[in-house]
PDB file of C-alpha atoms in Angstrom:
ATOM      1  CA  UNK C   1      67.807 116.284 110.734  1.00 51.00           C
ATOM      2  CA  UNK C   2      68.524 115.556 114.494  1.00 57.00           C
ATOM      3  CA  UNK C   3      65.991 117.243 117.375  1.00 68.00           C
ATOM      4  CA  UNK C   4      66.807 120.742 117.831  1.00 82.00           C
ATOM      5  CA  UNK C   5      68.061 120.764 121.563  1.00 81.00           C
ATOM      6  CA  UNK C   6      66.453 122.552 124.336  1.00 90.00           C
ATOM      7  CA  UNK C   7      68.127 125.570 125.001  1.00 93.00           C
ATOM      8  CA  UNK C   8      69.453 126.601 128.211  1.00 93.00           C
ATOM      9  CA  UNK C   9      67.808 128.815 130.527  1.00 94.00           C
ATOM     10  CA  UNK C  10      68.355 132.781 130.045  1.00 94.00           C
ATOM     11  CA  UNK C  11      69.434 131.917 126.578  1.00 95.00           C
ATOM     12  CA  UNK C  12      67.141 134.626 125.263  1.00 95.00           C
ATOM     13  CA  UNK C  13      68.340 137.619 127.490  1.00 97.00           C
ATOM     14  CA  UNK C  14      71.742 136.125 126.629  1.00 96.00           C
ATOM     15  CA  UNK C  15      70.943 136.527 122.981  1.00 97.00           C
ATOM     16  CA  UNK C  16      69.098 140.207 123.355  1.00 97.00           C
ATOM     17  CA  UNK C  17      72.438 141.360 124.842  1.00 97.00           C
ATOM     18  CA  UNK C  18      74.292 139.764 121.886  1.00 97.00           C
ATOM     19  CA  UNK C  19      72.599 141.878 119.049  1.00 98.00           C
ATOM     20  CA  UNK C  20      72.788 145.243 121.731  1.00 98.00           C
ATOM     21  CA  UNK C  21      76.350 144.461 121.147  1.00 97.00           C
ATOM     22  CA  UNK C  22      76.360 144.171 117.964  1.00 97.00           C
ATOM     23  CA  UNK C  23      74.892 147.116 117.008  1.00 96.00           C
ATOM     24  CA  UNK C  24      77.086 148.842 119.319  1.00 97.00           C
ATOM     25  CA  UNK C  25      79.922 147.643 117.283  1.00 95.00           C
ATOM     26  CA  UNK C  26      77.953 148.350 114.270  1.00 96.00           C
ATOM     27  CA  UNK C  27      78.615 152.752 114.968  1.00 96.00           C
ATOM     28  CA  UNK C  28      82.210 151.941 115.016  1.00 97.00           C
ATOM     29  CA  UNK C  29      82.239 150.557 111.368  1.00 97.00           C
ATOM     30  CA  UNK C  30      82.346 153.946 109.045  1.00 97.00           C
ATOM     31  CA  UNK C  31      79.179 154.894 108.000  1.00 96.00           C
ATOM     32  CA  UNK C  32      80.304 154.701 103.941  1.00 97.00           C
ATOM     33  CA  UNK C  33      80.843 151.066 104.544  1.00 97.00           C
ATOM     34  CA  UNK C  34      77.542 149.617 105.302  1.00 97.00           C
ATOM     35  CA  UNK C  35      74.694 149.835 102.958  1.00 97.00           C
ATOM     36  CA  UNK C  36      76.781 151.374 100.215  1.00 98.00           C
ATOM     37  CA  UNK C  37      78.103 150.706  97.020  1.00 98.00           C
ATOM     38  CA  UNK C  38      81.507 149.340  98.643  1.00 98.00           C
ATOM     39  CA  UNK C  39      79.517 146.761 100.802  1.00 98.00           C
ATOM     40  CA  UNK C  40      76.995 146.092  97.793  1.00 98.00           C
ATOM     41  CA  UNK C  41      80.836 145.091  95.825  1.00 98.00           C
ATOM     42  CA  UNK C  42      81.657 142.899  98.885  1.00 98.00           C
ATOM     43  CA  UNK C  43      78.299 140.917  98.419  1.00 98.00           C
ATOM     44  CA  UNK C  44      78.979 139.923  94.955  1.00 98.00           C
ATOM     45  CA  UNK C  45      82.421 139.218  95.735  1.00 98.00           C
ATOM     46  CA  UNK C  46      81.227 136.403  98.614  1.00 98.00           C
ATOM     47  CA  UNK C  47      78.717 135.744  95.776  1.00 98.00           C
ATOM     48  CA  UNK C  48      81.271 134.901  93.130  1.00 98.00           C
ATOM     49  CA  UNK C  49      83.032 133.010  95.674  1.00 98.00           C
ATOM     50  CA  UNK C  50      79.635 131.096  97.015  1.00 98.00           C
ATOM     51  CA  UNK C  51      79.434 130.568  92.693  1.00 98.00           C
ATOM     52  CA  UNK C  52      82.582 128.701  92.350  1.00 98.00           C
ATOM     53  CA  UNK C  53      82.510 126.434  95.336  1.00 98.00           C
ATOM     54  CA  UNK C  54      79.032 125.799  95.124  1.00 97.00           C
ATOM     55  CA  UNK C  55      79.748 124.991  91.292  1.00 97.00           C
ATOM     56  CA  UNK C  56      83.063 122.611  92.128  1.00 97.00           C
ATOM     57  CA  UNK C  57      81.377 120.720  94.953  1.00 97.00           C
ATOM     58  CA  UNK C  58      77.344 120.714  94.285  1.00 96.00           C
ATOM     59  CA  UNK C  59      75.684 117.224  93.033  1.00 95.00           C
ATOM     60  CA  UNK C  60      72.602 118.643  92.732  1.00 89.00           C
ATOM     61  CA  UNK C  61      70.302 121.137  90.710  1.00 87.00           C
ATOM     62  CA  UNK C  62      71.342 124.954  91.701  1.00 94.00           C
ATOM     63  CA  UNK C  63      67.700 126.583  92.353  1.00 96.00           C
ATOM     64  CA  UNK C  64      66.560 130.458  92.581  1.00 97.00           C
ATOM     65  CA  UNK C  65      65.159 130.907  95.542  1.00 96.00           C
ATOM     66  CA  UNK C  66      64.134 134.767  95.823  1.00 96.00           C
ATOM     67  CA  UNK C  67      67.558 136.452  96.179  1.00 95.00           C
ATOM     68  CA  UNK C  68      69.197 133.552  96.879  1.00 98.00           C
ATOM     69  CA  UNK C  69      71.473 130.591  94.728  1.00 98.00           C
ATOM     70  CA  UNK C  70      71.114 127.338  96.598  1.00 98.00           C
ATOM     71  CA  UNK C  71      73.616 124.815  95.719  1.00 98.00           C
ATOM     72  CA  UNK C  72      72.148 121.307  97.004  1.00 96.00           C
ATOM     73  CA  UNK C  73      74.001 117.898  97.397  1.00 96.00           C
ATOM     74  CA  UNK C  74      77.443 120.026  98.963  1.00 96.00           C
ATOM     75  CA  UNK C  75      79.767 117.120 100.465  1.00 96.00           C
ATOM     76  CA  UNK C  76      79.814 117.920 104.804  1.00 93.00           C
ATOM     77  CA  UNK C  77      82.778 118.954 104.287  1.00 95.00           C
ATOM     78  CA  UNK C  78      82.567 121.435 102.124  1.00 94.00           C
ATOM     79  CA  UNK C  79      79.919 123.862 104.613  1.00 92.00           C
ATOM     80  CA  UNK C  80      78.889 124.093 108.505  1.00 86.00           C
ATOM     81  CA  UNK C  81      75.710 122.860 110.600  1.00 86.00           C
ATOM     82  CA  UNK C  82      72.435 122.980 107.654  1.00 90.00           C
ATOM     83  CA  UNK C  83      74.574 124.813 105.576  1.00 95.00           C
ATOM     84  CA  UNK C  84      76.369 128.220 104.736  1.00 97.00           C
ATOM     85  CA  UNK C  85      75.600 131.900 103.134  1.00 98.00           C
ATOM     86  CA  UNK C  86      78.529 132.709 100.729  1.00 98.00           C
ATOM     87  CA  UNK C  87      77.509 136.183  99.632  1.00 98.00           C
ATOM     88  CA  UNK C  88      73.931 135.299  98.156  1.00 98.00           C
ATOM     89  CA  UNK C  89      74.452 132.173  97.593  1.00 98.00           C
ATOM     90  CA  UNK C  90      73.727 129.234 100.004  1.00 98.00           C
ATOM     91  CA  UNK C  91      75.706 125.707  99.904  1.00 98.00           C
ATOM     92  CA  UNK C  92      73.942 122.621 101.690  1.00 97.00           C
ATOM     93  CA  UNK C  93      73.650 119.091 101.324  1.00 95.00           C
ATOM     94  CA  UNK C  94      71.221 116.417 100.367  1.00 92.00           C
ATOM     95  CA  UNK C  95      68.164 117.667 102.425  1.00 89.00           C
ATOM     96  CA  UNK C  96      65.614 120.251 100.701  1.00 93.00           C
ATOM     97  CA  UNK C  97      65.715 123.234 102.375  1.00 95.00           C
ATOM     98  CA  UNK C  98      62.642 124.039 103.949  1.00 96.00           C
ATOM     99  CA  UNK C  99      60.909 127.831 103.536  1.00 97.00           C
ATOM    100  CA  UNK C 100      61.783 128.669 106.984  1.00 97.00           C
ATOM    101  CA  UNK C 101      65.619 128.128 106.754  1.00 97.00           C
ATOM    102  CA  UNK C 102      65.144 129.558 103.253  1.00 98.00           C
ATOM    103  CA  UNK C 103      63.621 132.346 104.887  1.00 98.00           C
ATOM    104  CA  UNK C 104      66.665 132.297 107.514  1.00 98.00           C
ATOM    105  CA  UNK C 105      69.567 132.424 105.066  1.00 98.00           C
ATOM    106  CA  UNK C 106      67.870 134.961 103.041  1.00 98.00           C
ATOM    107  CA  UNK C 107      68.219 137.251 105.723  1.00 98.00           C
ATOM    108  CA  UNK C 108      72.249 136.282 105.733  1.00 98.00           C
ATOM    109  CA  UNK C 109      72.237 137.058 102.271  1.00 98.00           C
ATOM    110  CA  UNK C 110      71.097 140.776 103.235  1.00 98.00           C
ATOM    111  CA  UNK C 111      73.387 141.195 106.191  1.00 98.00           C
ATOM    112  CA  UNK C 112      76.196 140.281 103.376  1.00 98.00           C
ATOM    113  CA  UNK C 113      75.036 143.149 101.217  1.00 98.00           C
ATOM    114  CA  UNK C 114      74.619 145.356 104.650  1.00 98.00           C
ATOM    115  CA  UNK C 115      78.387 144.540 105.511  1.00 98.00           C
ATOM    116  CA  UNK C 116      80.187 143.368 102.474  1.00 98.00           C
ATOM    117  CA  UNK C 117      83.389 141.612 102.810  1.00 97.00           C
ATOM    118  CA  UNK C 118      83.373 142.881 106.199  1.00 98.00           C
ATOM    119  CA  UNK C 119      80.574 139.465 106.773  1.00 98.00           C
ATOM    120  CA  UNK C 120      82.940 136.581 107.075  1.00 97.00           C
ATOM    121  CA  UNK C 121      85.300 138.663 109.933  1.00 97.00           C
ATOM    122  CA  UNK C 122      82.225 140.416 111.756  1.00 98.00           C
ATOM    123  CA  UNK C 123      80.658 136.681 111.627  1.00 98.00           C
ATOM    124  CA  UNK C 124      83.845 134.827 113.038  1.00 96.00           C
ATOM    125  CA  UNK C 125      84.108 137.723 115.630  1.00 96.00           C
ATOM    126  CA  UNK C 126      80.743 137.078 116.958  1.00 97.00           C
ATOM    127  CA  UNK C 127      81.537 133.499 117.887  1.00 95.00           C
ATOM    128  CA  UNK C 128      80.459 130.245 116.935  1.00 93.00           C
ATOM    129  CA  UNK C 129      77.502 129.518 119.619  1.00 95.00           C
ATOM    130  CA  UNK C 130      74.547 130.739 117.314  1.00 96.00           C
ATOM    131  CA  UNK C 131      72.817 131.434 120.842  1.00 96.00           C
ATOM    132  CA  UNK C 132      75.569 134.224 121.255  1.00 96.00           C
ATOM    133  CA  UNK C 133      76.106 135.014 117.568  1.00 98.00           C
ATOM    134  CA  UNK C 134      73.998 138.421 116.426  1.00 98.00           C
ATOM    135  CA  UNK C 135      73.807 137.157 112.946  1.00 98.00           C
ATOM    136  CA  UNK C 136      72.128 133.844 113.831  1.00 98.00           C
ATOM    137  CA  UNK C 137      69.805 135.720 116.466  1.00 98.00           C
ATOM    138  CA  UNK C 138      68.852 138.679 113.976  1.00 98.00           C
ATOM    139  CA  UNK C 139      68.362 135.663 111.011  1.00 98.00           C
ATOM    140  CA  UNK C 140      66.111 133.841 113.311  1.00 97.00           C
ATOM    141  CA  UNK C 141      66.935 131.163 115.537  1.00 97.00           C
ATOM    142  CA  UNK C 142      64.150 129.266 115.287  1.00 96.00           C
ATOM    143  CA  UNK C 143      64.016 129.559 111.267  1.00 96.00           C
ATOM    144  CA  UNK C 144      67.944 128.132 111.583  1.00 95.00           C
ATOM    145  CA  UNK C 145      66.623 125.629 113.317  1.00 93.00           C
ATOM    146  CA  UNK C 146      68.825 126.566 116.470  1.00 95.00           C
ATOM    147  CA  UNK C 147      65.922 126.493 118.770  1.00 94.00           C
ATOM    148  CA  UNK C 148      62.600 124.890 118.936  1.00 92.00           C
ATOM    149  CA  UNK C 149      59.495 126.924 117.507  1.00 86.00           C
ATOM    150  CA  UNK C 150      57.619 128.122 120.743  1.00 73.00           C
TER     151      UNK C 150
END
């Protein structure tokens, strides 16, 4: 894995106001919609989904991990960055996932059950600089290796 970068300065007021946003956006979403049986049918739909592309593209052994599936040995092209949360399961490549990001993309795998199938558009709509992004932030951006331990 390359060095995890340096962030820029006021990265982490940038980042507070990020998941103040979030949750700001979180009141509009009807209340029956998070946390709830319909979100709970969402996660096992990104699950089944995580399933079958993890299971066409993975080389490697798929593991338990807590709550989570990992699918190991995913080509690059096939997932983002370390890798991706698909429901609860999470698709990476050759490297062995350490505890932290473990730790990281288990806490994906319960924003998924918080918001369902609403995850994938709520993700895309916070924007691909994990620095910005509320899901990255609230995961742990150290733990996704975003920025150094400090």
């Amino acid at each position: 894995m390359s060095p995890i970068p340096t962030p820029p300065d006021g990265w982490r007021e940038r980042a507070d106001r990020a998941v103040a946003r979030g949750r700001r956006w979180d009141r509009l979403i009807p209340p029956f919609l998070l946390d709830s049986p319909i979100s709970r049918a969402g996660a096992w739909y990104g699950t089944a989904v995580g399933w079958i592309w993890g299971s066409i593209w993975s080389t490697g052994r798929i593991k338990r991990h807590g709550e989570l599936w990992v699918f190991q040995g995913m080509p690059p092209r096939t997932f983002r960055r370390g890798g991706v949360c698909v429901g609860r399961c999470f698709l990476t490549g050759d490297d062995t996932p350490t505890e932290r990001v473990l730790r990281h993309e288990a806490v994906h795998a319960r924003q998924w059950r918080r918001y369902g199938i609403l995850m994938p558009f709520l993700y895309l709509f916070a924007g691909t600089d994990p620095l910005r992004n509320r899901f990255e932030i609230e995961a742990g951006l150290e733990d996704g290796n975003y920025v150094p331990r400090g």
